[in-house]
CSV table of C-alpha atoms in Angstrom, one decimal:
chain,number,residue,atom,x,y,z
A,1,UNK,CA,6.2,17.1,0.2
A,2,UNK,CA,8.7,14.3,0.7
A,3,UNK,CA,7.3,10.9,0.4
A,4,UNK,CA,9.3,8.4,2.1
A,5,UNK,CA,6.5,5.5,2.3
A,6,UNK,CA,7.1,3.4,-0.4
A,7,UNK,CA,6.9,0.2,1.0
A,8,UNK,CA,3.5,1.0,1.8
A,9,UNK,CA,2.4,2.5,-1.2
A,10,UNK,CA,4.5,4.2,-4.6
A,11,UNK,CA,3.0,6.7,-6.5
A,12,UNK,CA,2.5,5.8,-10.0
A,13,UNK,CA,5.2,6.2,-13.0
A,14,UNK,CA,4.3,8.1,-16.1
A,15,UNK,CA,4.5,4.6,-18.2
A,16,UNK,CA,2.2,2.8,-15.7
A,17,UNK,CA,0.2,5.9,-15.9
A,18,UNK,CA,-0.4,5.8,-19.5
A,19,UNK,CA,-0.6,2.3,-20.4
A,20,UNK,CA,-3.3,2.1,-18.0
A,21,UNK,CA,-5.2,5.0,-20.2
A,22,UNK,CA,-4.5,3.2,-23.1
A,23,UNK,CA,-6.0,-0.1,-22.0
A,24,UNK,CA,-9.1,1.6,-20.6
A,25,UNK,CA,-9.8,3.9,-23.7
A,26,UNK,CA,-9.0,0.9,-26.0
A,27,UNK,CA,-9.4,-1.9,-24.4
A,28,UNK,CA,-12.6,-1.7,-22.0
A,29,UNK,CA,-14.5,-4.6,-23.3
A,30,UNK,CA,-15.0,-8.1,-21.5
A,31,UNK,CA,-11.8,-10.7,-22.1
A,32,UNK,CA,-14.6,-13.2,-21.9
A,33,UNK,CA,-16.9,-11.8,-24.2
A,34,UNK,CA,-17.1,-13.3,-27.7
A,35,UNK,CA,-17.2,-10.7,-30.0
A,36,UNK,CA,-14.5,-9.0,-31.6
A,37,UNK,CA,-13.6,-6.2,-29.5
A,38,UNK,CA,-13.5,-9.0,-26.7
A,39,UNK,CA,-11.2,-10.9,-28.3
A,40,UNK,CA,-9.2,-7.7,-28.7
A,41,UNK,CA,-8.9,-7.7,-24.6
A,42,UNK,CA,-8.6,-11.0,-24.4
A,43,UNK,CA,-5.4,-10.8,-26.5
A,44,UNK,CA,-4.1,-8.3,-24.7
A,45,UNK,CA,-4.7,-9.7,-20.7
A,46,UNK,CA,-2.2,-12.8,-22.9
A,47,UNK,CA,0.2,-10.7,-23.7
A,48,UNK,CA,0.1,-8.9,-19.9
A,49,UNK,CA,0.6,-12.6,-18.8
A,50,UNK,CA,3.7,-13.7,-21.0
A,51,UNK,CA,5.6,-10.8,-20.2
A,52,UNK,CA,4.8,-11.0,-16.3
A,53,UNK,CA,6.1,-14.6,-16.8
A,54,UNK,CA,9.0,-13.6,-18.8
A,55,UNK,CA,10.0,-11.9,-15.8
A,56,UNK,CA,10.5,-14.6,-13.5
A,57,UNK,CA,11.2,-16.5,-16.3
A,58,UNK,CA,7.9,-18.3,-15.8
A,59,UNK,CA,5.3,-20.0,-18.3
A,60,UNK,CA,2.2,-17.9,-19.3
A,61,UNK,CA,-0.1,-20.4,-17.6
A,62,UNK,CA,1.8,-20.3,-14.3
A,63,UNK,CA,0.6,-16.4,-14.2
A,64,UNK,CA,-2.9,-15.6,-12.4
A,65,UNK,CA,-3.6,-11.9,-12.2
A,66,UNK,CA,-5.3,-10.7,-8.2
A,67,UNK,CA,-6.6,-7.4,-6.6
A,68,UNK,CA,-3.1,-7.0,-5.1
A,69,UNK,CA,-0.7,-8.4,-2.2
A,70,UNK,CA,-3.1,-10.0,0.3
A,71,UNK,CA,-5.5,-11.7,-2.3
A,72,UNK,CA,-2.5,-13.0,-3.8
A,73,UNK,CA,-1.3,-14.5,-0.7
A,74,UNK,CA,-4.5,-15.8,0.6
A,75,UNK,CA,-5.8,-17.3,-2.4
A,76,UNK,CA,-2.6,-18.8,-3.8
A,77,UNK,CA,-2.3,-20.6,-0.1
A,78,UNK,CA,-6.4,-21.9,-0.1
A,79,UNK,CA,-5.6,-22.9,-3.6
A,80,UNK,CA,-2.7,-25.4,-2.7
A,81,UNK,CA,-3.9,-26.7,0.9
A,82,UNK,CA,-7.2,-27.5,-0.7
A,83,UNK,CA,-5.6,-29.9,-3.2
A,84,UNK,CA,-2.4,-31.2,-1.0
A,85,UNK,CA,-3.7,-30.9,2.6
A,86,UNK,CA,-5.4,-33.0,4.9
A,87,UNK,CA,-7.1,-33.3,8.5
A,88,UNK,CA,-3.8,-34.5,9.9
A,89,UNK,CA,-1.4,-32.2,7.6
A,90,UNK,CA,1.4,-30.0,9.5
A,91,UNK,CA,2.2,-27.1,7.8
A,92,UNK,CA,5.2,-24.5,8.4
A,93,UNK,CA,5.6,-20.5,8.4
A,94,UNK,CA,7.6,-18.0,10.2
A,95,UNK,CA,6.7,-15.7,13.0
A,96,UNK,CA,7.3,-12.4,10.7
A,97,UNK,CA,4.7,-13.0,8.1
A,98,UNK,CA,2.2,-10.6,6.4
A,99,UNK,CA,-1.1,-10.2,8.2
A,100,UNK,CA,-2.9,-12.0,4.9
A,101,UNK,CA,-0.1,-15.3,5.6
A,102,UNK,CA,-0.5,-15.1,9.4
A,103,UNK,CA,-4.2,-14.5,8.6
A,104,UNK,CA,-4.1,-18.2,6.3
A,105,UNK,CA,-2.3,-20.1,9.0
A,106,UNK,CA,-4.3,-18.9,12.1
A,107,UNK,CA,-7.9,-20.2,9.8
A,108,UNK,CA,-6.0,-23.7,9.9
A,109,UNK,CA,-5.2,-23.8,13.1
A,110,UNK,CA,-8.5,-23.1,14.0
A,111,UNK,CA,-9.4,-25.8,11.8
A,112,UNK,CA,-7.3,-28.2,13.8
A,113,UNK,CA,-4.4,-28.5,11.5
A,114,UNK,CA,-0.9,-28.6,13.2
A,115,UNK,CA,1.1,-25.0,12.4
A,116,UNK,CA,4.9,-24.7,12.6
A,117,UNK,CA,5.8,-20.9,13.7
A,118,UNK,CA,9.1,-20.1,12.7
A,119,UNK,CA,11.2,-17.6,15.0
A,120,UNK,CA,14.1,-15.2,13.7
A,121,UNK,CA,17.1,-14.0,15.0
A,122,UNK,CA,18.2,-10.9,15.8
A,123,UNK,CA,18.3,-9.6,12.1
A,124,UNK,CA,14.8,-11.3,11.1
A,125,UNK,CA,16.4,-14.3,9.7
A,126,UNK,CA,14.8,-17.7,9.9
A,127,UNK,CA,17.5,-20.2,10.9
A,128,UNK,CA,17.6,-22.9,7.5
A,129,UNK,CA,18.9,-25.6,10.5
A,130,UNK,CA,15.3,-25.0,12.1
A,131,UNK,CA,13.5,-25.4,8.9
A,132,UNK,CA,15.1,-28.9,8.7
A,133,UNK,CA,14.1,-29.4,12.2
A,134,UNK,CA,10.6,-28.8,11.6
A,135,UNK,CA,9.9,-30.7,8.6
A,136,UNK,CA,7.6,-33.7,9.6
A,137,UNK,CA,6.4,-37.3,7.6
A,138,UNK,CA,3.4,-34.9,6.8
A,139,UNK,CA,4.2,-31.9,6.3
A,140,UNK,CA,2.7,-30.6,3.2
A,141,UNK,CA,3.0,-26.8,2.9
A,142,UNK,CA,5.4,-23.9,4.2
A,143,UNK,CA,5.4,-20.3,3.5
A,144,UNK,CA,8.3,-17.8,4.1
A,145,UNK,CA,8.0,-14.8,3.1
A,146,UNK,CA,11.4,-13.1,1.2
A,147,UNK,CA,11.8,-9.4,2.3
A,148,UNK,CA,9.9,-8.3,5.2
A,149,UNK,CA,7.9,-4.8,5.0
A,150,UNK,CA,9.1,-3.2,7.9
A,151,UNK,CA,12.6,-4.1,8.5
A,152,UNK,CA,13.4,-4.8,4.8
A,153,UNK,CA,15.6,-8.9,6.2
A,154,UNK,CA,16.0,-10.6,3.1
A,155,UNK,CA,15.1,-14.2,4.1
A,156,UNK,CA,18.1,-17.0,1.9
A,157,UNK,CA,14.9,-18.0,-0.3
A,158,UNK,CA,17.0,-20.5,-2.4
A,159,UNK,CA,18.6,-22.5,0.4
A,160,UNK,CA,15.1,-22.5,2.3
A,161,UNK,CA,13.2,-23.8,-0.8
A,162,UNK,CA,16.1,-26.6,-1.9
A,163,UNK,CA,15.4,-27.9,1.8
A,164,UNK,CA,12.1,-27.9,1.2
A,165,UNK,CA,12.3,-29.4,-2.7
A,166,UNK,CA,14.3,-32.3,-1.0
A,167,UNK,CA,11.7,-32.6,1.6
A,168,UNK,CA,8.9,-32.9,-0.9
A,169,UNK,CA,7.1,-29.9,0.4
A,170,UNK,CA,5.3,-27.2,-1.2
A,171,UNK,CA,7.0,-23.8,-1.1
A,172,UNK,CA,4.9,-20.5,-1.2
A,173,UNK,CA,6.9,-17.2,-1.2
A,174,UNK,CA,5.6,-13.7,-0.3
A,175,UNK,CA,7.4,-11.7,-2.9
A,176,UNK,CA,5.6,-8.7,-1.9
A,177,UNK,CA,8.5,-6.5,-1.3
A,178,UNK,CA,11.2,-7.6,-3.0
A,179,UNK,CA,9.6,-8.5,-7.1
A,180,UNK,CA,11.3,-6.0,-9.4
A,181,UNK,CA,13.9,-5.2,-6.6
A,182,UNK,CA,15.9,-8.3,-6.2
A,183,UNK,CA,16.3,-11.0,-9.1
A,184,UNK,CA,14.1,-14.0,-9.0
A,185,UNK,CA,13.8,-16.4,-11.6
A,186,UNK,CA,12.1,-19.8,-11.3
A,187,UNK,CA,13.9,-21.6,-13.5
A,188,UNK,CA,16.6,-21.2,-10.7
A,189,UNK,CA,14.3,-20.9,-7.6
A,190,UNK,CA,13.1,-23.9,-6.0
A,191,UNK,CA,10.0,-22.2,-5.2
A,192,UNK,CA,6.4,-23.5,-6.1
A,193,UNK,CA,4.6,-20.6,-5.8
A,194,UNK,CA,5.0,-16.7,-5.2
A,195,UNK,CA,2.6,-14.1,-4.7
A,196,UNK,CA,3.4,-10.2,-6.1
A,197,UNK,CA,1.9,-6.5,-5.9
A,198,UNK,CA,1.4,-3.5,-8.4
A,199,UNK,CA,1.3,-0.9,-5.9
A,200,UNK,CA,4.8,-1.6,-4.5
A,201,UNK,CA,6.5,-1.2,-7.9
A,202,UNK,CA,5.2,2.1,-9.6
A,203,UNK,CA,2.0,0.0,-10.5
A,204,UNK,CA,-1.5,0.8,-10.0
A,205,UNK,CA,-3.1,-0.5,-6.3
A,206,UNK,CA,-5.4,-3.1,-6.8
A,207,UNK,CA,-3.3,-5.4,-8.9
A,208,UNK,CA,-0.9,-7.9,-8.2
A,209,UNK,CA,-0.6,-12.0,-9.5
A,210,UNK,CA,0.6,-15.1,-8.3
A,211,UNK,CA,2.9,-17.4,-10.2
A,212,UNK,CA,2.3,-21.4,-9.1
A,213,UNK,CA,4.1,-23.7,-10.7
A,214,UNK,CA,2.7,-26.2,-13.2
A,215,UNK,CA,4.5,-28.9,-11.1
A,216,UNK,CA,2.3,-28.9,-8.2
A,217,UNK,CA,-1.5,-29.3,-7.9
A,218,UNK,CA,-4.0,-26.7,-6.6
A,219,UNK,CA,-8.0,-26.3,-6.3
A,220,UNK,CA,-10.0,-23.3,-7.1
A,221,UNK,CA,-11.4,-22.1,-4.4
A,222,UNK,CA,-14.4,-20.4,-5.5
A,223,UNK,CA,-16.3,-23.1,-7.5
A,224,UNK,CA,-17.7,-22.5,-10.7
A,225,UNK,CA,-15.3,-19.7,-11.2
A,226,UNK,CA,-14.1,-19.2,-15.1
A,227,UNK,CA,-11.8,-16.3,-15.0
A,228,UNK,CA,-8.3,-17.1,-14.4
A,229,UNK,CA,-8.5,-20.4,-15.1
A,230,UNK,CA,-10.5,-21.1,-12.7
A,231,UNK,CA,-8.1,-19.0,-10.3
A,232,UNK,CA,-9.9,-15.8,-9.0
A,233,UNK,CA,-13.6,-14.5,-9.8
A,234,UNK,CA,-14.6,-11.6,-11.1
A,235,UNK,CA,-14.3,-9.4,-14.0
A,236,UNK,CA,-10.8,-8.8,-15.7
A,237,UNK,CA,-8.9,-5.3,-14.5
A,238,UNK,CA,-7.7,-5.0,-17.7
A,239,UNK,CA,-6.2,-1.7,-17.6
A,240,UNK,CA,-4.9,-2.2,-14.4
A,241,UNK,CA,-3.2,-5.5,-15.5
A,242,UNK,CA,-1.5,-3.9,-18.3
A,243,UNK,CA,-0.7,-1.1,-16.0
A,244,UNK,CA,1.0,-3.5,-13.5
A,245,UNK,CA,2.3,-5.5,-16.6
A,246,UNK,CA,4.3,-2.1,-17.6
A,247,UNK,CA,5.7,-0.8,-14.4
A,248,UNK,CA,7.1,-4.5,-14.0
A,249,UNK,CA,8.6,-4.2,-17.2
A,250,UNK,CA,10.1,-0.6,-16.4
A,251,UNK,CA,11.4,-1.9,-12.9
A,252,UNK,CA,13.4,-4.8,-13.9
A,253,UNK,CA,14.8,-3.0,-16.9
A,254,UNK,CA,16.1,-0.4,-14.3
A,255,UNK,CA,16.7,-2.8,-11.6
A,256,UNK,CA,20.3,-2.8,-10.6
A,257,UNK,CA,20.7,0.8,-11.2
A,258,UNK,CA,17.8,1.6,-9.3
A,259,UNK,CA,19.1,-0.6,-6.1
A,260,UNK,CA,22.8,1.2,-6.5
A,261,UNK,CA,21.3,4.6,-6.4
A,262,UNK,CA,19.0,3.5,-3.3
A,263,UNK,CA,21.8,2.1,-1.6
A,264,UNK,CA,23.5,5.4,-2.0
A,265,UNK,CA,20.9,7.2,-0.4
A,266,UNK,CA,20.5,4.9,2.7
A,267,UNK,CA,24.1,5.3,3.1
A,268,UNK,CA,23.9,9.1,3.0
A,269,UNK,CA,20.6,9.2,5.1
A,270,UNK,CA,23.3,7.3,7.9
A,271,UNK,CA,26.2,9.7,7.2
A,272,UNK,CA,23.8,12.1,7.9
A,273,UNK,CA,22.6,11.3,11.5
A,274,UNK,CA,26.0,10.1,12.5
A,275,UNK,CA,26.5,12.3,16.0
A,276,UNK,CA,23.3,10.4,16.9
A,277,UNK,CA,24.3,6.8,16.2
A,278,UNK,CA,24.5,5.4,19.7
A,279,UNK,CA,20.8,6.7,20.2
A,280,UNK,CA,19.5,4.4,17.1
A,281,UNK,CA,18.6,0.9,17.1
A,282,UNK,CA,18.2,-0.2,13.1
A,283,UNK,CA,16.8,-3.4,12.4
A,284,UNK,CA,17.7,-5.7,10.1
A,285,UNK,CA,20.8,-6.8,8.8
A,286,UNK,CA,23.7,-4.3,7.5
A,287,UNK,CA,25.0,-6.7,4.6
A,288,UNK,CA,23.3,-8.6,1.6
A,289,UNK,CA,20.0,-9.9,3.6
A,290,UNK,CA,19.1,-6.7,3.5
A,291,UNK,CA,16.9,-4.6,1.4
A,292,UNK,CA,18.3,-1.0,1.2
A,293,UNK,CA,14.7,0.5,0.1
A,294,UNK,CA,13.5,-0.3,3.9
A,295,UNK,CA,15.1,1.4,6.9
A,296,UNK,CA,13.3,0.1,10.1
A,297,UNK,CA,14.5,1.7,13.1
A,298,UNK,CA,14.3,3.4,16.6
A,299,UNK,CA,15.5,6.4,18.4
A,300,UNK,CA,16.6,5.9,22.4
A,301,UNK,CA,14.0,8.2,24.2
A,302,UNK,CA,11.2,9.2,21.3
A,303,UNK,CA,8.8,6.7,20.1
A,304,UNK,CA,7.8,6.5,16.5
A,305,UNK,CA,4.4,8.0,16.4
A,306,UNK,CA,5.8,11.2,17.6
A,307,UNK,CA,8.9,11.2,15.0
A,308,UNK,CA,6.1,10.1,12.3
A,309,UNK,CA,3.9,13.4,13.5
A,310,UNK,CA,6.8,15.5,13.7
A,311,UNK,CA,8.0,14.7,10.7
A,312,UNK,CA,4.6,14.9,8.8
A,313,UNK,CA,4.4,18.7,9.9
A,314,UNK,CA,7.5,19.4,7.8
A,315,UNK,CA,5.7,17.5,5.0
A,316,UNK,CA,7.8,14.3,5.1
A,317,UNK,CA,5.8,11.1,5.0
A,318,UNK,CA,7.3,8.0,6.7
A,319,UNK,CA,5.4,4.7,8.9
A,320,UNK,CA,5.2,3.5,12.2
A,321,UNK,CA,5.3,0.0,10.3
A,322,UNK,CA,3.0,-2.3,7.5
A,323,UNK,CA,0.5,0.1,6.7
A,324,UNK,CA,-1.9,-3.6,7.2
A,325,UNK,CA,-1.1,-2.7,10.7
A,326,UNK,CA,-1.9,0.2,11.5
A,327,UNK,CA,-4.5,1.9,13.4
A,328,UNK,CA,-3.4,-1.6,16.0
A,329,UNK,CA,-2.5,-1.2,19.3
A,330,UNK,CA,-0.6,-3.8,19.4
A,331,UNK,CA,3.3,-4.1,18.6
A,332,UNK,CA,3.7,-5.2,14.9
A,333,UNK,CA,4.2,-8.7,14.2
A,334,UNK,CA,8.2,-8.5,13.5
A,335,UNK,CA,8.6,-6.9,16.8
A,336,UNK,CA,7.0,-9.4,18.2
A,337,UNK,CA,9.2,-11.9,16.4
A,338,UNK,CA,12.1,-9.9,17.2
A,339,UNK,CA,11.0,-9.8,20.7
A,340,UNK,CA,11.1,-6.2,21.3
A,341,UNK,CA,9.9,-4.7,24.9
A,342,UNK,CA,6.9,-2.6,24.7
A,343,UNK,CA,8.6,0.3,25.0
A,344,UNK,CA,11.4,-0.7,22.4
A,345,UNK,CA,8.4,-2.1,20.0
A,346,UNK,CA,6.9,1.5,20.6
A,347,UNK,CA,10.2,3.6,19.3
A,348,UNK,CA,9.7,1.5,15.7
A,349,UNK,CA,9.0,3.6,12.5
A,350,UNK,CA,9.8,3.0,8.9
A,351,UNK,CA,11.3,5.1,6.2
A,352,UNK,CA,11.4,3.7,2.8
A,353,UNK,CA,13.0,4.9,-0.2
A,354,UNK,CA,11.8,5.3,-3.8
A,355,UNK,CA,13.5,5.8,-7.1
A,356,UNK,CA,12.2,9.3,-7.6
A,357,UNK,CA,13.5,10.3,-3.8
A,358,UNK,CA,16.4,12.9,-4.3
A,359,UNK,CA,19.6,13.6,-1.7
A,360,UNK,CA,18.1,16.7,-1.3
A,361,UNK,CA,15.4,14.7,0.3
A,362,UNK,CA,17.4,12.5,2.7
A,363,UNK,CA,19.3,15.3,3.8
A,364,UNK,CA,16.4,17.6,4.9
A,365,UNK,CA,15.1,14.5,6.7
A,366,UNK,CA,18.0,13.4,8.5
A,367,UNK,CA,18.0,17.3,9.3
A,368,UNK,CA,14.4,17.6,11.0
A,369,UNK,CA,15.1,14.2,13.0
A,370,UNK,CA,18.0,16.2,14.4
A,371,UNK,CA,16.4,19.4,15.3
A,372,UNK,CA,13.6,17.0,16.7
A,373,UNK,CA,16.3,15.8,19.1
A,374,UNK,CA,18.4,18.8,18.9
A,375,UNK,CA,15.1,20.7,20.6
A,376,UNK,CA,14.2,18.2,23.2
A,377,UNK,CA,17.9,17.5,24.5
A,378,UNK,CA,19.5,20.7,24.3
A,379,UNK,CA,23.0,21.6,23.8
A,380,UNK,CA,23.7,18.0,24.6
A,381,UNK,CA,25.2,17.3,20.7
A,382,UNK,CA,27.0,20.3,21.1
C-alpha cells in the first residue's frame, strides 16, 4: 500500500505511539480529581501544555487542548465573538476556508451579523490590498486560514495580521495544515489566536488545541464549564494530549529536513509525469506560498474520482479533496473560490506527501497515472 493522503489523515509515529501507551497505562486517572494519582495527571496535562506553548513560543495559559481541527476552529471563534462582538459587528474571512470556519461565519450571518468573503486569485492568495479594503469602524473579527488543505497556498499570515494589529482587529488563524511544517512563533506573529490538529502531524485523531493570546478577551461558551479553564468540557484525553504533545515535539525537531526531503519528492513526482505536462492543471503557487506536502491538481480529459479509483486498485491512496468534503456533490469550496467550471472543479484530486513516503513511491505513482492515460489515449505519447 502507498498512502499518499496525509493531509487528510497521517498514520501515527512510533513516539506518538508510545507516549500515548505510556500516558494511558500510567496516567489514566482524572486531572481534576484530588487525590494523588490525579495530581499525577494533572502534572502531566501542564507539562503537555508548556511544551505545546514552547513551540509557538507561547505562554502555558495561552494553550487549550480540543478533539481536533474543527472544534478548535469553531470554539476558539464562539469564544472570541461572544466577548468582542455585537448585533452590529462586521466580521471578515476568505472564500477558501475550512468547512468548521465557513461553518462559524454562515451561523452569524444567519444571525444577522455583516460577513466579509474574501476572494483569491489564481493561486489561492487573498489580496492584503483587499483586506485593507474591507476593514470597517466595526469590524471586530477576521479569520484567514494559513495553508489551505487541498491546494496546499500559503496565505502571507504576517503581513495579513500586522494589517489587522494596526486596525485593532482580532486575528484567528487556521493553522491546520501548516503547524509543525512551516515556522510560526507568536512572539513574531501578529496573530491573536490559532487553532491546530494531532492527526495531521503523526499525532493521534481526536486531539488538537488552540493557542489565544492573553492580550485579547474571550467567553466560554459552554457555561459552567471547568476543564480548560473554562475553555472546552469534558473529560481530559490525557493520553491522547501527550500523544499530540510528542509528535509535535518530534515534527519541529525534524522540521526543515523533513520539508527539504518533501520538496524533493514533489519535484521528482513532476520530473516524472513530464511528457504529460500540458495535460495538468496544478493549483497553487510554484514558489514559497506554497506547501510542497500538498499537490492539488487536474488531468485534461479524466476527472478525479476515476484517477482516485484507478489508483486505489494499485493500492495507492490519494483524495478528490478535504476529506470534510467528501461524499458532497458539490465542487469543494477552493474551486469554488478559484472559480473553476464544473467540469474543471470535477478533474480535482489531491496527493499529499508524508515523511515516511519513499521515491520508490512517487515513481510507481507517477507510473500508474501514465499507464492510466497511456491505456485510454493510445500511442499518442509515443
Amino acid at each position: 500500500m502507498i498512502y499518499l493522503d496525509h493531509a487528510a489523515a497521517t498514520p501515527m509515529s512510533p513516539t506518538a505511539l508510545g507516549a500515548y501507551v505510556k500516558a494511558a497505562e500510567e496516567y489514566f486517572a482524572n486531572t481534576s480529581s484530588l487525590h494523588e494519582q490525579g495530581e499525577k495527571s494533572k502534572q502531566l496535562l501542564e507539562k503537555c501544555r508548556a511544551e505545546t506553548a514552547q513551540i509557538i513560543q507561547a505562554s502555558p495559559n495561552e494553550i487549550f487542548f480540543t478533539s481536533g481541527g474543527t472544534e478548535s476552529n469553531i470554539l476558539a471563534l464562539e469564544a472570541i465573538f461572544s466577548a468582542n462582538g455585537q448585533a452590529d459587528s462586521h466580521v471578515i474571512t476568505s472564500a477558501a476556508e475550512h468547512p468548521s470556519v465557513q461553518t462559524f461565519f454562515k451561523k452569524l450571518e444567519s444571525k444577522g451579523i455583516e460577513v466579509s468573503y474574501l476572494g483569491v486569485d489564481s493561486s489561492g492568495q487573498i489580496s492584503v490590498e483587499e483586506l485593507k479594503q474591507t476593514i470597517k469602524r466595526n469590524t471586530v473579527l477576521a479569520s484567514i486560514q494559513h495553508v489551505n488543505s487541498e491546494t496546499g497556498t500559503i496565505q502571507p499570515l504576517h503581513e495579513i495580521g500586522t494589517v489587522l494589529r494596526e486596525s485593532g482587529v482580532i486575528f484567528h488563524s487556521d493553522c491546520v495544515q501548516s503547524f509543525t511544517k512551516l515556522p510560526i512563533q507568536v512572539d513574531k506573529l501578529p496573530a491573536d489566536a490559532l487553532s491546530f490538529s494531532g492527526h495531521k502531524i503523526y499525532g493521534p485523531k481526536g486531539t488538537g488545541a488552540v493557542y489565544l493570546s492573553s492580550r485579547i478577551k474571550w467567553d466560554s461558551v459552554n457555561p459552567l464549564t471547568t476543564h480548560e479553564s473554562g475553555f472546552r468540557p469534558g473529560t481530559i484525553n490525557l493520553p491522547g494530549i501527550a500523544s499530540f504533545t510528542a509528535a509535535a515535539i518530534e515534527s519541529v525537531e525534524n522540521q526543515t529536513s523533513g520539508l527539504e526531503y518533501i520538496r524533493g519528492l514533489r519535484e521528482l513526482f513532476f520530473e516524472e509525469l513530464k511528457p504529460f505536462t500540458q495535460k495538468f492543471l496544478v493549483e497553487g503557487s510554484s514558489d514559497e506560498a506554497q506547501l510542497p506536502h500538498i499537490i492539488g491538481m487536474g488531468i485534461e480529459g479524466y476527472e478525479g474520482q476515476y484517477i482516485l479509483l484507478t489508483l486505489d486498485r494499485y493500492g495507492i491512496c490519494i483524495s478528490t479533496g478535504s476529506a470534510c468534503q467528501s461524499g458532497k456533490q458539490d465542487p469543494s469550496v477552493m474551486m469554488q473560490a478559484l472559480n473553476r467550471t464544473p467540469q474543471e472543479a470535477r478533474r480535482f484530486f489531491r496527493i499529499s506527501l508524508g515523511v515516511n513516503n519513499t521515491k520508490e513511491e512517487i515513481i510507481r505513482t507517477a507510473e500508474v497515472i501514465k499507464e492510466c492515460i497511456y491505456e485510454r489515449e493510445g500511442n499518442a505519447y509515443g
